[in-house]
Amino acid sequence: MSILFEETKQPRKKIKSCNNLSKLQSNFSSSGEAASPGDSAHNKHESDQIDLFALAPTKKGLKNSGKLIAQKKSGNSEDKNDLLFGGKSTPAKKKNILFSDTPKTLFDDEDDNKPVALPRKPLSQNAPKNRSNEIDLFGDSSNIKPKVPPTNELQLFYDENVNIHKYALLTPVFDTDLNEQQKIDRIVRSANSNTVIMSNFARRIVFQLEQLDNEHQKLESQIMTLGVPIGAPFKLRGLYSLKHNNTLKVNELMANHIKRTQNLVQYIGKLLDIASNNPKDREVKLNHQLLESELNDYSKETKLQLVNKLQRTVKTKIKQEKKEILSSTEKLSKITKLCASMFREEEHFFPDFGEAESLFATVIEQMTGPQREYIEKSIVELTNKPNLSGKILFAVASNFLNIHNIHTDNLQYYFLLFARYFFSRVFIMGNLTLPIIPKISNSNKTNDTESLENFVMKVKLILKHSPVALGCQENFLPNKYKTMALQVFPKDNPYKDAIDIFSSLPYYTCPIDFCRAMHEGLKVVQNIASEISFKEKYEATGKVYAKSDHLLCLDDLFDITMITMLIANPIPVYQLVEAFQPYIGGLQMTSELEFAFTNVHALMQHISSINVEKFTKDAKLRLEESMETDPLNILGKK
């Protein structure tokens, strides 16, 4: 705010204040000393212009203004509208002060020829810092802006939490019959009453959450059974599994909905607490009926509605599948036909494609009474007497055919089916008792973990070396692979088919299927090694030999078989070999299957018995010898 007049140090003539600025400027113009009315009041380029808001006027200009005032004293109008601040015109006192605390004076000395130079400052710097106390010069001088009262805590909390506006409303108390204290008492009583309602409602919410939690735990405990009827096929089992997962999801979504309501109750409780402890002029009106009605209203839960829709579809499918469940007689007839179509007479074997095995499992689970008890006791006996495993399976299969009037020509099918069923059950029992290592439960070695850790350490060591360092001197690998570390062998190496077969070995739970897969892998290794040996000999001599002369026996392929097994990861294979070894003799398998297991068992034993220090030293010597023979590694680049 600009200062119009300052305190004078010496007495001056009495002057009258005028509030009509346009008339004042017009009078200055008539005296010939002031600027024209069209010029700006702040134009600094006109030296003879008088600006009421300028901070450096001359004495000459002030004398002109004195003349103007003298003219007004000599008979001009005393109209009240001509006064600057309103009211009657009064003679000026010796000290004409607009603001009592004004630090600067407009007239500094008596020299009429010396202008008064005051530093020019922006108007904003002269304005008071606290604008709430600012005076409007062109209005009522007593018009001071009132201070803003501090924000109400209750209103502030209410405004910050818009999610509770639907259920709680702040209303002023307009009861003329009540004084201020009575109004406050009414606000407190209302808040306390609503707090009791919300407390009871919160207890109900906690109770519902506890019920849902108990139901969730009960559902999780049923994950192994799922309420599947005895003898249900895999498709029906899958539907029951989906139904169970949907039930868990519904439980979770319902709990989330209730927890959101619980959060609302907590915020409303805080609002009521503020209203009770710090009452002002607002009362909390609570719509608790709406809040309670929405507690069990899940219509707006989109995910929950989708899961419920899916659950209704699953239940319909389950009813349809139950009607299509075959009887035991129909299943056994279908099983027998499936096995006959897959059976390989020369191998006395048929592959496990799952269909016949799943149907057979449902037939076993539908059995009750002494028949089922006999089968369960036989499984326990097999685990305790692995050397008699073949005889136990033969007796159970024969008894089964006799009960169901199936011809004995089909005994070879059902012997294999019972073997797969028994070992799948035994394997699960072993996992439950020894979860660290997937062994069959007959293994009770105290050093299983130490043995496995020792085997893993040696496998990692061997994988860092090349076939040459391992002592593989036969021409069963192309030259470029002989000096390559096993852990960096490319996937498209010549033995990739055998590696794929060896990689599938950990997925067989029946020793018969395991040995069959191992036998297939050994035959693939034999064929590939013979092919490479034939090709290497032809390139070295240029002579053509009969391929039958290069058909290698499995005893000659121990090193290349070990390399192939190492690349395929022998660690889980080692665990299965240790688990199956007691059963191999008792199952009385064919000689080729027993030979396949003997080979893989020898490989595992060879790796686990390696002397690390000696192996490292020998590998270094072999590598140095290889470099002396082929220092430029020319052979390795082929």
XYZ file of C-alpha atoms in Angstrom, residues 9 50-51 61 64 78 113 156 205 269 282 309 322 370 389 407 416 426 437 566 574 576 592:
23
model
C 8.776 18.079 10.977
C 2.150 15.508 -9.998
C 1.502 11.876 -9.064
C 4.758 21.161 -7.020
C 1.093 24.714 -6.457
C -17.336 22.026 1.527
C 14.613 24.556 -3.878
C -11.505 -32.431 8.561
C -17.974 -59.078 11.454
C -15.722 -45.573 14.853
C -22.054 -31.022 14.380
C -21.005 -68.819 -12.424
C -21.394 -89.366 -12.801
C -11.672 -108.321 2.235
C 8.191 -108.444 -4.901
C -9.010 -115.653 -18.348
C 2.275 -105.218 -15.136
C 4.873 -97.104 -2.501
C 14.906 -87.323 -1.235
C 26.144 -86.640 -17.178
C 20.975 -91.736 -8.880
C 15.871 -93.767 -8.250
C 17.946 -107.364 -21.076
